[in-house]
Amino acid sequence: MSWRDLMCGEPRPEQVGQTLTLAGWASRRRDHGGLVFVDLRDRTGITQLVINPERAPEAAALAGEIRNEFVLQARGELVARSSETVNERMATGSVELAVDELTIVSRSTPLPFQLDEENVDETLRLRYRWLDLRRDKLQRNLRLRAQMVGIIRRHMEAAGFLDIQTPILFKPTPEGARDFVVPSRLHKGRFFALPQSPQILKQLTMIAGFDRYYQIAICFRDEDLRADRVQELTQLDVELSFPDREELFVSMEQMFARIWRECLGIEIETPWERMTFAEADRRFGSDKPDTRFALELEDATALTRQSEFGVFAGAEAVRFLRVPRVFSRAELGTLEELAKVYGARGLAYLIRDESTGEIRSPIAKFLSDVELEGLAIAAGETLLFAAGEWAATSKILAPLRLHLGRELSLIDDDLFTFLWVTEMPMFERDEDEDRWSAVHHPFTRPTDEWRHRFADEPGAAVANAYDIIVNGNELGGGSFRIHEPDLQAQVFDLLALSAEEQRAKFGFLLDALAMGAPPHGGIALGIDRMTMVLAGEPNLRDVIAFPKNQAGLDPMSGAPTAVTATQLDELGLEVVVEDTP
Ligand code: ASP
C-alpha cells in the first residue's frame, strides 16, 4: 500500500477525474450542514477534502471526530471546484478531493496553541517545538537554511575545499567566551572543553598539508544570551594555505551571490565595497556599519578646539549627525534618553528653523560665528552632538544613527548591502584585567607594517583581519594567521601569557608551527545569522530547529538536567551549588 499518490500541494486541474490518495495533517475542519471540509496539509501545501454524507456515509461519520492536527489518509476523486468557490490564493485552489474513504491515521491531544495563532509565548512554542515547526514560517526558514547549506557545500567543494571533521571533545580554544566543559570519567578530575571554534584545528589541517579546508562546524560559547546570540552556533569554517586575500574575498562573494540568486532570485552586486576599520569608525562610528543609508558621522573636533562651550573645547572628540529634519522638544527628549542609554550625559543639538532660518539651541550662544559657519547648518536641519573620548562618541552616535535611519525611513528594506571591513585593530585593552586582549583571536597576523612593532603600540596595531557585513549585521570574519612560532610567542607575551601558560595551553600549536607551517588564513561565517538575513527573520532562534530559550534552557527536554549520584560518582564530581531554575 502506498500512503499517497501526490503531496497535498500538488493536485491541479489536469488530474481532475482521477482517483487519488492523499495523506497529511488536518489543518482546519469546517462543517456546512452535512458537508464537511477539511484542509489537508503537508510540507508542500494544502488540498481541500470534501466529505459528503451522501457520497461516503462512513467517511462522514468519522469526519465528526477530526480535530486539528489529526493525521488523515483520504481517497477520492479529484474534482474541479465551482467557479464561485475557486481560491486564487492557493496553488490547489481550483480543485478539491471528493472523499470516498477516510482513515484517521493518528489523533492529537488538544493543542497547547493553534498553528495560526500569533504571539504565542516563546517558551510554550519551544516546549512543543514539533508543533511550532509545523508552522509555515518555520518550515520556510529551515528549508531556506538547508538550501543555503547545500549551496555552500557545492560551492566549497567545486572550489577545491575539503570537508574535514574536527573533534567536539577538545581543549579550550580562545574566541573570547567561556568554555562548556565536559568531565572525563576515564580521567577523573580532567575536563574536555567544547570548541568555541575549530580555529587551532583548522590551522593544523593547513600545517598537515590539506591546503584547502572547510567544515560546517558547531561552536560552543558559554556566553550570556541576547536576542542575537546563541550558545551553540553553526559556522561555515574555512582555511587556505598560501592564501591570497583576493582569492578568498572573490570566492566568498561568489558564494553569497549564488545563495542570494538561488534562494531569493536576487542578484547582489559584486565586488563588494571595502572599507578599513578606521574608515568605518570615522564615517559610521561602527565596525559593522549599515551602509544602506548615508547619515554619516561628521567631525567638529578641530572646529571647536577654541570653543567657549567648555564641553566641546575640552573633549577629545566632538562629532555629530546632520539630520535633515527639525525635531520637536519631545522628540529631542526621546533622542536624548536614547543617547543616555549609550553613555551620553546629554545630547547637545543645533536646529536651523525651516522658515525663519534662525538657530534654536541652548548651546548656540556659546558658539562663535566661525564655529556656526563651519558647521554649515542648512534650514530644516538638526545637528546632534556627542563629545568626549573618540570611542565614546562612536558608541553614542552609531546607535543613534541606526535609530534615526529606521525612524525617518531612510532604510530601503529590500536592499542587501554587502561590505568587507578590513584592517581591524589587533588588540584592545581589557580594563577589568588590566592587560591587552586579542580583538579577533591570538593567532591573527599583524599587517606587514605592524609585523615588527605591534608590541610598541598595541592599541594602534593593525591586524590582517576582515569581517563580512550585510545591512549592519556581522555575518562572519577571519584573518591571516601567524605561521612563525617566534611571532606567535611574541603575541602570547603581549597578551600576558607566561611561558608556562603558553606551553600548557598552546604547546601543541607552537610545536606544529615549528615543523614547517605554511602561511595560511581563513574565515568563518555564521550560518544562523546568514539564515536570519536571508529569511528576513528577526529571531535567531527561529532559524534553528531546536534552540535553547533565552535563559539557555531547553523547555522541550528540560535540559540541562541533574545527573544521578552514580554518574557523579563515576565522574568523581560533587555538586556543591544547585541552581533551581
Ligand atoms: N575562528 C574565528 C571565529 O570563529 C574565525 C576565523 O578566524 O576564521 O570567529
PDB file of N, CA and C and ligand atoms in Angstrom, residues 175 197 199 202 221 235 440-441 477-478 481 522-524, ligand 1:
ATOM      1  N   GLU A 175      38.072  32.107  21.789  1.00  0.00           N
ATOM      2  CA  GLU A 175      37.290  33.018  20.941  1.00  0.00           C
ATOM      3  C   GLU A 175      36.617  34.055  21.820  1.00  0.00           C
ATOM      4  N   SER A 197      35.444  27.364  18.567  1.00  0.00           N
ATOM      5  CA  SER A 197      35.512  27.285  17.105  1.00  0.00           C
ATOM      6  C   SER A 197      36.629  26.292  16.830  1.00  0.00           C
ATOM      7  N   GLN A 199      39.269  26.709  15.471  1.00  0.00           N
ATOM      8  CA  GLN A 199      40.337  27.582  14.995  1.00  0.00           C
ATOM      9  C   GLN A 199      41.710  26.889  14.925  1.00  0.00           C
ATOM     10  N   LYS A 202      41.753  23.841  12.553  1.00  0.00           N
ATOM     11  CA  LYS A 202      41.793  24.099  11.104  1.00  0.00           C
ATOM     12  C   LYS A 202      43.182  24.586  10.699  1.00  0.00           C
ATOM     13  N   ARG A 221      29.784  28.369  22.806  1.00  0.00           N
ATOM     14  CA  ARG A 221      30.291  29.521  23.545  1.00  0.00           C
ATOM     15  C   ARG A 221      29.353  29.786  24.714  1.00  0.00           C
ATOM     16  N   GLN A 235      28.869  27.357  12.097  1.00  0.00           N
ATOM     17  CA  GLN A 235      29.699  28.202  11.236  1.00  0.00           C
ATOM     18  C   GLN A 235      30.092  27.464   9.976  1.00  0.00           C
ATOM     19  N   HIS A 440      40.445  39.801  17.618  1.00  0.00           N
ATOM     20  CA  HIS A 440      39.914  38.647  16.879  1.00  0.00           C
ATOM     21  C   HIS A 440      40.242  37.388  17.678  1.00  0.00           C
ATOM     22  N   HIS A 441      41.398  36.825  17.513  1.00  0.00           N
ATOM     23  CA  HIS A 441      41.917  35.789  18.404  1.00  0.00           C
ATOM     24  C   HIS A 441      43.428  35.858  18.328  1.00  0.00           C
ATOM     25  N   GLY A 477      33.801  36.587   9.931  1.00  0.00           N
ATOM     26  CA  GLY A 477      35.073  37.281   9.960  1.00  0.00           C
ATOM     27  C   GLY A 477      36.197  36.279   9.940  1.00  0.00           C
ATOM     28  N   GLY A 478      37.367  36.781   9.602  1.00  0.00           N
ATOM     29  CA  GLY A 478      38.524  35.900   9.579  1.00  0.00           C
ATOM     30  C   GLY A 478      39.783  36.719   9.538  1.00  0.00           C
ATOM     31  N   ARG A 481      46.857  34.210   9.430  1.00  0.00           N
ATOM     32  CA  ARG A 481      47.331  33.733  10.731  1.00  0.00           C
ATOM     33  C   ARG A 481      48.837  33.897  10.855  1.00  0.00           C
ATOM     34  N   GLY A 522      42.040  32.353   6.849  1.00  0.00           N
ATOM     35  CA  GLY A 522      40.701  31.845   6.570  1.00  0.00           C
ATOM     36  C   GLY A 522      39.618  32.747   7.080  1.00  0.00           C
ATOM     37  N   ILE A 523      38.470  32.153   7.252  1.00  0.00           N
ATOM     38  CA  ILE A 523      37.288  32.930   7.623  1.00  0.00           C
ATOM     39  C   ILE A 523      36.259  31.975   8.220  1.00  0.00           C
ATOM     40  N   ALA A 524      35.352  32.519   8.989  1.00  0.00           N
ATOM     41  CA  ALA A 524      34.212  31.732   9.466  1.00  0.00           C
ATOM     42  C   ALA A 524      32.956  32.581   9.321  1.00  0.00           C
TER      43      ALA A 524
HETATM   44  N1  ASP B   1      37.741  31.223  14.342  1.00  0.00           N
HETATM   45  C1  ASP B   1      37.222  32.527  14.012  1.00  0.00           C
HETATM   46  C2  ASP B   1      35.838  32.709  14.616  1.00  0.00           C
HETATM   47  O1  ASP B   1      35.196  31.758  14.968  1.00  0.00           O
HETATM   48  C3  ASP B   1      37.109  32.765  12.550  1.00  0.00           C
HETATM   49  C4  ASP B   1      38.404  32.729  11.838  1.00  0.00           C
HETATM   50  O2  ASP B   1      39.339  33.427  12.229  1.00  0.00           O
HETATM   51  O3  ASP B   1      38.467  32.013  10.828  1.00  0.00           O
HETATM   52  O4  ASP B   1      35.366  33.831  14.716  1.00  0.00           O
END
